C-alpha positions as a Python dict, from the first residue, in 0.01 Angstrom:
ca = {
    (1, 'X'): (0, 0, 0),
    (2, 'X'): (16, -101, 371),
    (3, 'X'): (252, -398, 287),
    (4, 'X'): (13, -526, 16),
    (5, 'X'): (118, -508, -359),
    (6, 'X'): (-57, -264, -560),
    (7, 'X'): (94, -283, -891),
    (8, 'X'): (323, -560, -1043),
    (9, 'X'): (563, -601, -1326),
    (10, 'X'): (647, -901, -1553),
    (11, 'X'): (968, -1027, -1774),
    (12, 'X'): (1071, -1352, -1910),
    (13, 'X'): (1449, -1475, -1900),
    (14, 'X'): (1524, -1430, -2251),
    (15, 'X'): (1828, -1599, -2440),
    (16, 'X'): (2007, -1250, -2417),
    (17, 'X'): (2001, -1251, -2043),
    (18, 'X'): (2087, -1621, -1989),
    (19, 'X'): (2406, -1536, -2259),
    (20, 'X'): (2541, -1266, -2077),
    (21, 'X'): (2533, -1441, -1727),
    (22, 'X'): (2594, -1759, -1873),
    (23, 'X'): (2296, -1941, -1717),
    (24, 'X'): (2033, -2203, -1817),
    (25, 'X'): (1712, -2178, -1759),
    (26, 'X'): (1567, -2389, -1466),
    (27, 'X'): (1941, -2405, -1309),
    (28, 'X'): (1841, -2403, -950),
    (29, 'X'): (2164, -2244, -855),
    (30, 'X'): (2115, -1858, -1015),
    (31, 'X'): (1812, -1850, -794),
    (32, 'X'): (1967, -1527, -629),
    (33, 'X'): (2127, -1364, -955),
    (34, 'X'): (1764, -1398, -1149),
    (35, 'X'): (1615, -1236, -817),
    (36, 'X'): (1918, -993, -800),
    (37, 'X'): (1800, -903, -1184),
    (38, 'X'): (1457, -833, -1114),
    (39, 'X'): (1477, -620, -825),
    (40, 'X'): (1722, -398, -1028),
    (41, 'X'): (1485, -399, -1280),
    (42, 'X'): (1186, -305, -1076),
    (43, 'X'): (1375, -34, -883),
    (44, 'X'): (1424, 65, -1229),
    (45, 'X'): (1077, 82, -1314),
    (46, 'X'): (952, 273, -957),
    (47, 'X'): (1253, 525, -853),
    (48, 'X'): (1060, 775, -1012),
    (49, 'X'): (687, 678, -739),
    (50, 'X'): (937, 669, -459),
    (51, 'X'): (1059, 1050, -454),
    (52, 'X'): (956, 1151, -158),
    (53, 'X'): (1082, 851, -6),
    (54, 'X'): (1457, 854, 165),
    (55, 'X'): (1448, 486, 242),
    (56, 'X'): (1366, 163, 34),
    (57, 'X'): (1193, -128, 201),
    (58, 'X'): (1325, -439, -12),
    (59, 'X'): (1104, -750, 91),
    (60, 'X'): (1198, -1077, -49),
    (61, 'X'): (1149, -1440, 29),
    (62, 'X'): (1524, -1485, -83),
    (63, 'X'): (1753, -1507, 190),
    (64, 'X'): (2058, -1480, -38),
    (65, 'X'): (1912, -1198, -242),
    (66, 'X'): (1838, -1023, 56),
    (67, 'X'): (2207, -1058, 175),
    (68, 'X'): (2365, -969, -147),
    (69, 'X'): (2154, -650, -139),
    (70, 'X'): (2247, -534, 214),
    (71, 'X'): (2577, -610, 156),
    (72, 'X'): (2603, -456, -197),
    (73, 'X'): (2857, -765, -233),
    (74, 'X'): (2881, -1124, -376),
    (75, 'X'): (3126, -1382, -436),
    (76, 'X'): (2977, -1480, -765),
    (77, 'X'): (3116, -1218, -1026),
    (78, 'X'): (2760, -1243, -1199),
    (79, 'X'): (2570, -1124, -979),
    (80, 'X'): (2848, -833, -868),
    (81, 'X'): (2756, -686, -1233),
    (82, 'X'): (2407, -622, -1132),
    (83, 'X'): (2503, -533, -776),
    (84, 'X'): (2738, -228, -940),
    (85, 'X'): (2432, -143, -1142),
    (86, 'X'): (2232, -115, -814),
    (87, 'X'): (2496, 95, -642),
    (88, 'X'): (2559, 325, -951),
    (89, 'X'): (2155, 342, -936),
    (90, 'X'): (2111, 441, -608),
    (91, 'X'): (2431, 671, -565),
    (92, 'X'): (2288, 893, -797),
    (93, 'X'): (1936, 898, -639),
    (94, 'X'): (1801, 1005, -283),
    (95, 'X'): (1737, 650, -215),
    (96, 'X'): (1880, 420, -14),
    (97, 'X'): (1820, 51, 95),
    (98, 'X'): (1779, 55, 459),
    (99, 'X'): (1510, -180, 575),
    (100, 'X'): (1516, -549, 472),
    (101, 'X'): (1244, -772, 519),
    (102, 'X'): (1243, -1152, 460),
    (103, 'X'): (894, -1329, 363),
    (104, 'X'): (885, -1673, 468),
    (105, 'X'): (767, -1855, 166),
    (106, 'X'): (521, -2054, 284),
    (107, 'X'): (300, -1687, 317),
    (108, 'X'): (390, -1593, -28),
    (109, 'X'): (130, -1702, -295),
    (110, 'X'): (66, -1432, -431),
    (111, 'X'): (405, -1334, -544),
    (112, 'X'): (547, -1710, -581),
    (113, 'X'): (253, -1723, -854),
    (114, 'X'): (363, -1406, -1023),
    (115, 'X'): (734, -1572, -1018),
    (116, 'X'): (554, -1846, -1244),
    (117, 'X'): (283, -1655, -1495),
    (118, 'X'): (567, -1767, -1788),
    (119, 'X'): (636, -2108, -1617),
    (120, 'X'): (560, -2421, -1876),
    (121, 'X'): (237, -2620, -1771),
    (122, 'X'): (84, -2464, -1461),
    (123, 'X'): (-181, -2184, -1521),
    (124, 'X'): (-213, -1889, -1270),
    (125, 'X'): (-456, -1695, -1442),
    (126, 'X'): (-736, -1774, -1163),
    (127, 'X'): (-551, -1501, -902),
    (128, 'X'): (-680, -1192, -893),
    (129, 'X'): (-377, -943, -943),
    (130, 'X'): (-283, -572, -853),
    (131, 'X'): (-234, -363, -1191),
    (132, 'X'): (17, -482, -1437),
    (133, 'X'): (338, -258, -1484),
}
């Protein structure tokens, strides 16, 4: 609420999804398709809280995300699969994507930490979070 999370959502990359976009895990490079991924996936999970609202805010601390999903276009094939997903999602909804915001990362903590609750060897169990999805 107010541009502060209020509820949150958590996946791992499983062997599934790193077969069908032919990644590795830890290869710095899909950066954007893995964030790509997830905000399908969360739109996903909230369409049906945001019915009442015409417009989308997506806020993201990835510049190329954020591109990709103003532009509803990508050079990498990949991450044009998910991007058709997106479209298909949101032609057939009242929503649309029409404010973009970028959040520098150094003022992301809360949300770089989520990124990590399945990364090996660091523990972010000491943050207090919103309610899990």
């Amino acid at each position: 609420m107010h541009g502060q999370p209020v509820e949150y959502f958590t996946d791992e990359l499983r062997s599934v999804d790193l077969r069908r976009f032919r990644g590795k895990l830890g290869e710095s490079g899909l950066t954007t398709l893995w964030e790509m991924l997830a905000l399908l996936v969360a739109l996903r999970i909230w369409f049906r809280h945001l019915a009442a609202e015409p417009a989308v805010m997506v806020r993201a601390d990835s510049l190329g995300a954020l591109r990709v999903a103003l532009k509803l276009s990508s050079p990498d094939p990949r991450i044009n699969a998910i991007v058709r997903e997106l479209a298909l999602d949101t032609s057939a909804s009242t929503h649309q994507f029409k404010l973009f915001q970028h959040i520098p990362g150094f003022s992301n903590c809360l949300l770089d930490c989520l990124s990590r609750l399945t990364a090996p060897a660091v523990s972010y169990t000491h943050l207090t979070l919103p309610t899990k999805r």
